[in-house]
């Protein structure tokens, strides 16, 4: 009987040791989603002295002194949750960000910078900065927004959803970068002109001209520009 009890206890002990030795398999456990992909939000407490809050993907808010009267916890989250659908006239060009507390109003404009993908802005469109209205039910364009590389910045007075979009180019919009220009006239009759129609792209003249007064216009636009052009034999202007 005593021998049987010893054998039984030995079997239990062996089972416990075997189970413990299998713990090495934890090395293959997949970490929680997003654990290795960087933060999905940025947060900071900002008060009357102002400050800068940075969030995911390079989004940033610069709050000047005096814009807030008291300390507020500012949060930037990359999220579409709760955002209304974008207008059908524009297409998404960058991530969607929720700036909270929603509806927070500033005594002075704050500067918002969001990233976008230049490749998502097709020919005939320009980047634009969009934000939702005070009730988060409709979208509006942020006037005066400026592009710097792969970011677009503008001034806002309150918090909402924000994103960069590709907006169709209107006739009143400034000429976008990389616009192709066409020669539409030449009024220096005493100078040699070796082209009837040429193109300037990013400041490079693609036809030979020695000297002259040119009239040029951006493709698809009725506006024209006049000026003097000098060029050497290598085409440098």
Tab-separated table of C-alpha atoms in Angstrom:
chain	number	residue	atom	x	y	z
A	1	UNK	CA	0.000	0.000	0.000
A	2	UNK	CA	2.754	2.421	0.957
A	3	UNK	CA	4.572	1.568	-2.306
A	4	UNK	CA	1.444	2.400	-4.307
A	5	UNK	CA	1.082	5.797	-2.616
A	6	UNK	CA	4.710	6.684	-3.454
A	7	UNK	CA	4.149	5.735	-7.109
A	8	UNK	CA	0.968	7.839	-7.289
A	9	UNK	CA	2.683	10.908	-5.814
A	10	UNK	CA	5.571	10.467	-8.226
A	11	UNK	CA	3.233	10.523	-11.216
A	12	UNK	CA	1.602	13.755	-10.012
A	13	UNK	CA	5.002	15.425	-9.501
A	14	UNK	CA	6.156	14.384	-12.976
A	15	UNK	CA	3.027	15.892	-14.513
A	16	UNK	CA	3.591	19.198	-12.724
A	17	UNK	CA	7.211	19.399	-13.905
A	18	UNK	CA	6.201	18.629	-17.498
A	19	UNK	CA	3.594	21.392	-17.487
A	20	UNK	CA	6.073	23.929	-16.108
A	21	UNK	CA	8.712	23.060	-18.688
A	22	UNK	CA	6.294	23.982	-21.528
A	23	UNK	CA	6.312	27.681	-20.599
A	24	UNK	CA	8.897	28.457	-23.271
A	25	UNK	CA	6.141	28.452	-25.894
A	26	UNK	CA	5.086	31.936	-24.735
A	27	UNK	CA	7.802	33.407	-27.002
A	28	UNK	CA	5.431	32.951	-29.967
A	29	UNK	CA	2.499	34.807	-28.439
A	30	UNK	CA	1.398	37.700	-30.698
A	31	UNK	CA	1.413	41.075	-28.892
A	32	UNK	CA	-1.845	43.030	-28.724
A	33	UNK	CA	-2.839	44.791	-31.939
A	34	UNK	CA	-1.061	48.140	-32.212
A	35	UNK	CA	1.431	47.377	-29.491
A	36	UNK	CA	4.396	47.762	-31.847
A	37	UNK	CA	2.930	50.356	-34.194
A	38	UNK	CA	3.397	53.529	-32.140
A	39	UNK	CA	0.817	55.592	-30.256
A	40	UNK	CA	-2.637	56.138	-31.755
A	41	UNK	CA	-3.173	59.329	-29.773
A	42	UNK	CA	-1.388	62.254	-28.166
A	43	UNK	CA	-2.397	63.943	-24.935
A	44	UNK	CA	-1.232	66.927	-22.893
A	45	UNK	CA	-2.563	69.413	-20.365
A	46	UNK	CA	-2.411	72.963	-21.733
A	47	UNK	CA	-3.314	76.131	-19.852
A	48	UNK	CA	-3.182	79.896	-20.199
A	49	UNK	CA	0.533	79.817	-21.033
A	50	UNK	CA	-0.170	77.857	-24.216
A	51	UNK	CA	1.733	74.875	-25.514
A	52	UNK	CA	2.187	72.302	-28.264
A	53	UNK	CA	0.434	68.938	-28.468
A	54	UNK	CA	1.775	66.313	-30.883
A	55	UNK	CA	-0.123	63.227	-31.980
A	56	UNK	CA	0.143	60.201	-34.258
A	57	UNK	CA	1.488	60.409	-37.823
A	58	UNK	CA	2.937	63.887	-37.262
A	59	UNK	CA	-0.262	65.797	-36.438
A	60	UNK	CA	0.378	68.817	-34.223
A	61	UNK	CA	-1.525	71.618	-32.498
A	62	UNK	CA	0.210	74.830	-31.403
A	63	UNK	CA	-1.841	76.758	-28.837
A	64	UNK	CA	-0.680	80.359	-28.244
A	65	UNK	CA	-0.630	82.030	-24.817
A	66	UNK	CA	-4.037	83.400	-23.905
A	67	UNK	CA	-6.016	80.998	-26.084
A	68	UNK	CA	-7.164	79.099	-22.979
A	69	UNK	CA	-8.181	80.587	-19.637
A	70	UNK	CA	-7.571	77.434	-17.588
A	71	UNK	CA	-5.905	74.037	-17.818
A	72	UNK	CA	-7.527	71.669	-20.323
A	73	UNK	CA	-6.557	68.108	-21.219
A	74	UNK	CA	-6.035	68.185	-24.981
A	75	UNK	CA	-6.187	64.895	-26.872
A	76	UNK	CA	-5.512	64.029	-30.513
A	77	UNK	CA	-6.660	60.604	-31.669
A	78	UNK	CA	-6.389	59.040	-35.112
A	79	UNK	CA	-9.958	57.843	-35.549
A	80	UNK	CA	-13.012	57.967	-37.841
A	81	UNK	CA	-15.404	56.977	-35.047
A	82	UNK	CA	-18.279	59.445	-34.917
A	83	UNK	CA	-17.114	61.534	-37.885
A	84	UNK	CA	-19.686	62.375	-40.584
A	85	UNK	CA	-19.113	61.267	-44.163
A	86	UNK	CA	-16.964	63.575	-46.272
A	87	UNK	CA	-18.626	65.532	-49.095
A	88	UNK	CA	-18.742	63.621	-52.379
A	89	UNK	CA	-16.820	66.447	-54.070
A	90	UNK	CA	-13.588	65.625	-52.196
A	91	UNK	CA	-11.523	62.498	-51.572
A	92	UNK	CA	-9.479	61.443	-48.580
A	93	UNK	CA	-5.797	62.394	-48.750
A	94	UNK	CA	-4.699	61.641	-45.188
A	95	UNK	CA	-5.689	60.200	-41.809
A	96	UNK	CA	-8.721	61.364	-39.857
A	97	UNK	CA	-8.077	62.906	-36.442
A	98	UNK	CA	-10.448	63.578	-33.551
A	99	UNK	CA	-9.477	66.671	-31.537
A	100	UNK	CA	-11.020	66.608	-28.096
A	101	UNK	CA	-12.732	67.867	-26.046
A	102	UNK	CA	-15.095	68.265	-29.025
A	103	UNK	CA	-16.555	71.754	-29.157
A	104	UNK	CA	-13.733	73.353	-27.156
A	105	UNK	CA	-13.431	77.009	-28.215
A	106	UNK	CA	-10.270	79.110	-28.106
A	107	UNK	CA	-9.985	82.827	-27.415
A	108	UNK	CA	-7.246	83.001	-30.072
A	109	UNK	CA	-6.736	80.887	-33.214
A	110	UNK	CA	-4.572	77.800	-32.800
A	111	UNK	CA	-2.380	76.360	-35.546
A	112	UNK	CA	-3.158	72.829	-36.689
A	113	UNK	CA	-0.811	70.759	-38.870
A	114	UNK	CA	-1.907	67.408	-40.313
A	115	UNK	CA	-0.117	64.988	-42.654
A	116	UNK	CA	-1.330	63.898	-46.065
A	117	UNK	CA	-0.162	61.762	-48.963
A	118	UNK	CA	0.760	63.930	-51.987
A	119	UNK	CA	0.226	60.879	-54.220
A	120	UNK	CA	-3.440	60.908	-53.139
A	121	UNK	CA	-3.943	64.361	-54.692
A	122	UNK	CA	-4.601	63.762	-58.411
A	123	UNK	CA	-4.015	66.182	-61.258
A	124	UNK	CA	-6.710	68.827	-61.247
A	125	UNK	CA	-7.012	68.797	-57.449
A	126	UNK	CA	-5.272	70.570	-54.586
A	127	UNK	CA	-4.768	69.600	-50.918
A	128	UNK	CA	-7.287	71.161	-48.557
A	129	UNK	CA	-7.740	71.100	-44.790
A	130	UNK	CA	-11.240	70.109	-43.668
A	131	UNK	CA	-12.843	70.226	-40.216
A	132	UNK	CA	-16.303	69.474	-38.904
A	133	UNK	CA	-18.615	72.194	-37.668
A	134	UNK	CA	-19.433	72.862	-34.018
A	135	UNK	CA	-22.043	70.084	-33.932
A	136	UNK	CA	-19.790	67.543	-35.722
A	137	UNK	CA	-22.489	67.004	-38.380
A	138	UNK	CA	-21.017	68.627	-41.502
A	139	UNK	CA	-17.656	69.530	-43.015
A	140	UNK	CA	-16.135	72.898	-43.837
A	141	UNK	CA	-12.872	73.982	-45.425
A	142	UNK	CA	-10.268	75.762	-43.296
A	143	UNK	CA	-9.581	79.023	-45.124
A	144	UNK	CA	-5.984	80.061	-45.713
A	145	UNK	CA	-4.467	76.602	-45.158
A	146	UNK	CA	-0.911	76.229	-46.487
A	147	UNK	CA	0.983	73.189	-47.746
A	148	UNK	CA	4.533	72.351	-46.698
A	149	UNK	CA	5.762	69.129	-48.252
A	150	UNK	CA	3.488	66.341	-47.019
A	151	UNK	CA	1.697	68.429	-44.379
A	152	UNK	CA	-1.009	71.065	-44.493
A	153	UNK	CA	-1.491	73.720	-41.801
A	154	UNK	CA	-4.255	76.118	-40.920
A	155	UNK	CA	-5.723	78.109	-38.054
A	156	UNK	CA	-8.833	76.931	-36.227
A	157	UNK	CA	-10.870	78.366	-33.347
A	158	UNK	CA	-12.377	75.174	-31.968
A	159	UNK	CA	-11.994	71.401	-31.764
A	160	UNK	CA	-13.633	68.893	-34.078
A	161	UNK	CA	-12.707	66.151	-36.530
A	162	UNK	CA	-10.013	67.209	-39.015
A	163	UNK	CA	-8.427	65.672	-42.100
A	164	UNK	CA	-6.631	66.538	-45.334
A	165	UNK	CA	-8.542	66.009	-48.566
A	166	UNK	CA	-8.014	66.353	-52.299
A	167	UNK	CA	-10.318	69.113	-53.502
A	168	UNK	CA	-11.087	69.876	-57.180
A	169	UNK	CA	-9.213	72.927	-58.443
A	170	UNK	CA	-11.563	75.883	-58.919
A	171	UNK	CA	-10.953	78.685	-61.413
A	172	UNK	CA	-10.331	81.090	-58.515
A	173	UNK	CA	-7.719	78.885	-56.837
A	174	UNK	CA	-4.007	79.809	-57.054
A	175	UNK	CA	-1.955	77.880	-59.541
A	176	UNK	CA	-0.875	74.567	-57.977
A	177	UNK	CA	2.768	73.418	-57.942
A	178	UNK	CA	4.043	71.527	-60.970
A	179	UNK	CA	1.543	73.254	-63.276
A	180	UNK	CA	2.510	73.001	-66.963
A	181	UNK	CA	2.695	76.375	-68.715
A	182	UNK	CA	2.162	76.920	-72.434
A	183	UNK	CA	3.660	79.618	-74.665
A	184	UNK	CA	0.735	81.377	-76.329
A	185	UNK	CA	2.461	84.367	-77.888
A	186	UNK	CA	5.725	86.150	-78.677
A	187	UNK	CA	5.925	89.855	-79.470
A	188	UNK	CA	9.679	90.306	-80.125
A	189	UNK	CA	9.547	90.199	-83.925
A	190	UNK	CA	13.230	91.055	-84.335
A	191	UNK	CA	14.441	88.120	-82.224
A	192	UNK	CA	14.786	84.504	-83.232
A	193	UNK	CA	12.177	82.190	-81.692
A	194	UNK	CA	12.586	78.486	-82.353
A	195	UNK	CA	9.203	77.354	-81.028
A	196	UNK	CA	5.521	77.920	-81.547
A	197	UNK	CA	4.424	75.911	-78.520
A	198	UNK	CA	6.661	74.884	-75.650
A	199	UNK	CA	6.368	73.984	-72.017
A	200	UNK	CA	7.897	75.174	-68.773
A	201	UNK	CA	7.830	72.616	-65.959
A	202	UNK	CA	9.246	73.525	-62.525
A	203	UNK	CA	11.109	76.441	-64.119
A	204	UNK	CA	12.817	74.404	-66.875
A	205	UNK	CA	12.475	75.648	-70.445
A	206	UNK	CA	12.075	72.732	-72.838
A	207	UNK	CA	12.560	74.611	-76.119
A	208	UNK	CA	15.355	76.911	-77.323
A	209	UNK	CA	14.864	80.669	-77.310
A	210	UNK	CA	17.588	83.322	-77.413
A	211	UNK	CA	15.757	86.421	-76.213
A	212	UNK	CA	12.251	87.665	-76.309
A	213	UNK	CA	9.146	88.874	-74.581
A	214	UNK	CA	6.855	85.913	-73.985
A	215	UNK	CA	3.202	85.522	-73.172
A	216	UNK	CA	2.460	82.324	-71.259
A	217	UNK	CA	-0.564	80.746	-69.624
A	218	UNK	CA	-1.133	77.731	-67.375
A	219	UNK	CA	-2.771	74.839	-69.208
A	220	UNK	CA	-6.541	74.957	-68.888
A	221	UNK	CA	-6.601	78.502	-67.488
A	222	UNK	CA	-7.425	81.798	-69.207
A	223	UNK	CA	-4.999	83.855	-67.093
A	224	UNK	CA	-1.763	84.897	-68.811
A	225	UNK	CA	1.618	86.216	-67.717
A	226	UNK	CA	4.106	88.365	-69.636
A	227	UNK	CA	7.838	88.714	-69.144
A	228	UNK	CA	11.324	88.786	-70.660
A	229	UNK	CA	13.249	85.571	-71.214
A	230	UNK	CA	16.986	85.174	-71.786
A	231	UNK	CA	18.527	81.817	-72.670
A	232	UNK	CA	21.933	80.553	-73.715
A	233	UNK	CA	22.645	77.786	-76.202
A	234	UNK	CA	22.392	75.109	-73.518
A	235	UNK	CA	18.877	76.227	-72.707
A	236	UNK	CA	19.689	77.816	-69.330
A	237	UNK	CA	17.285	80.674	-68.657
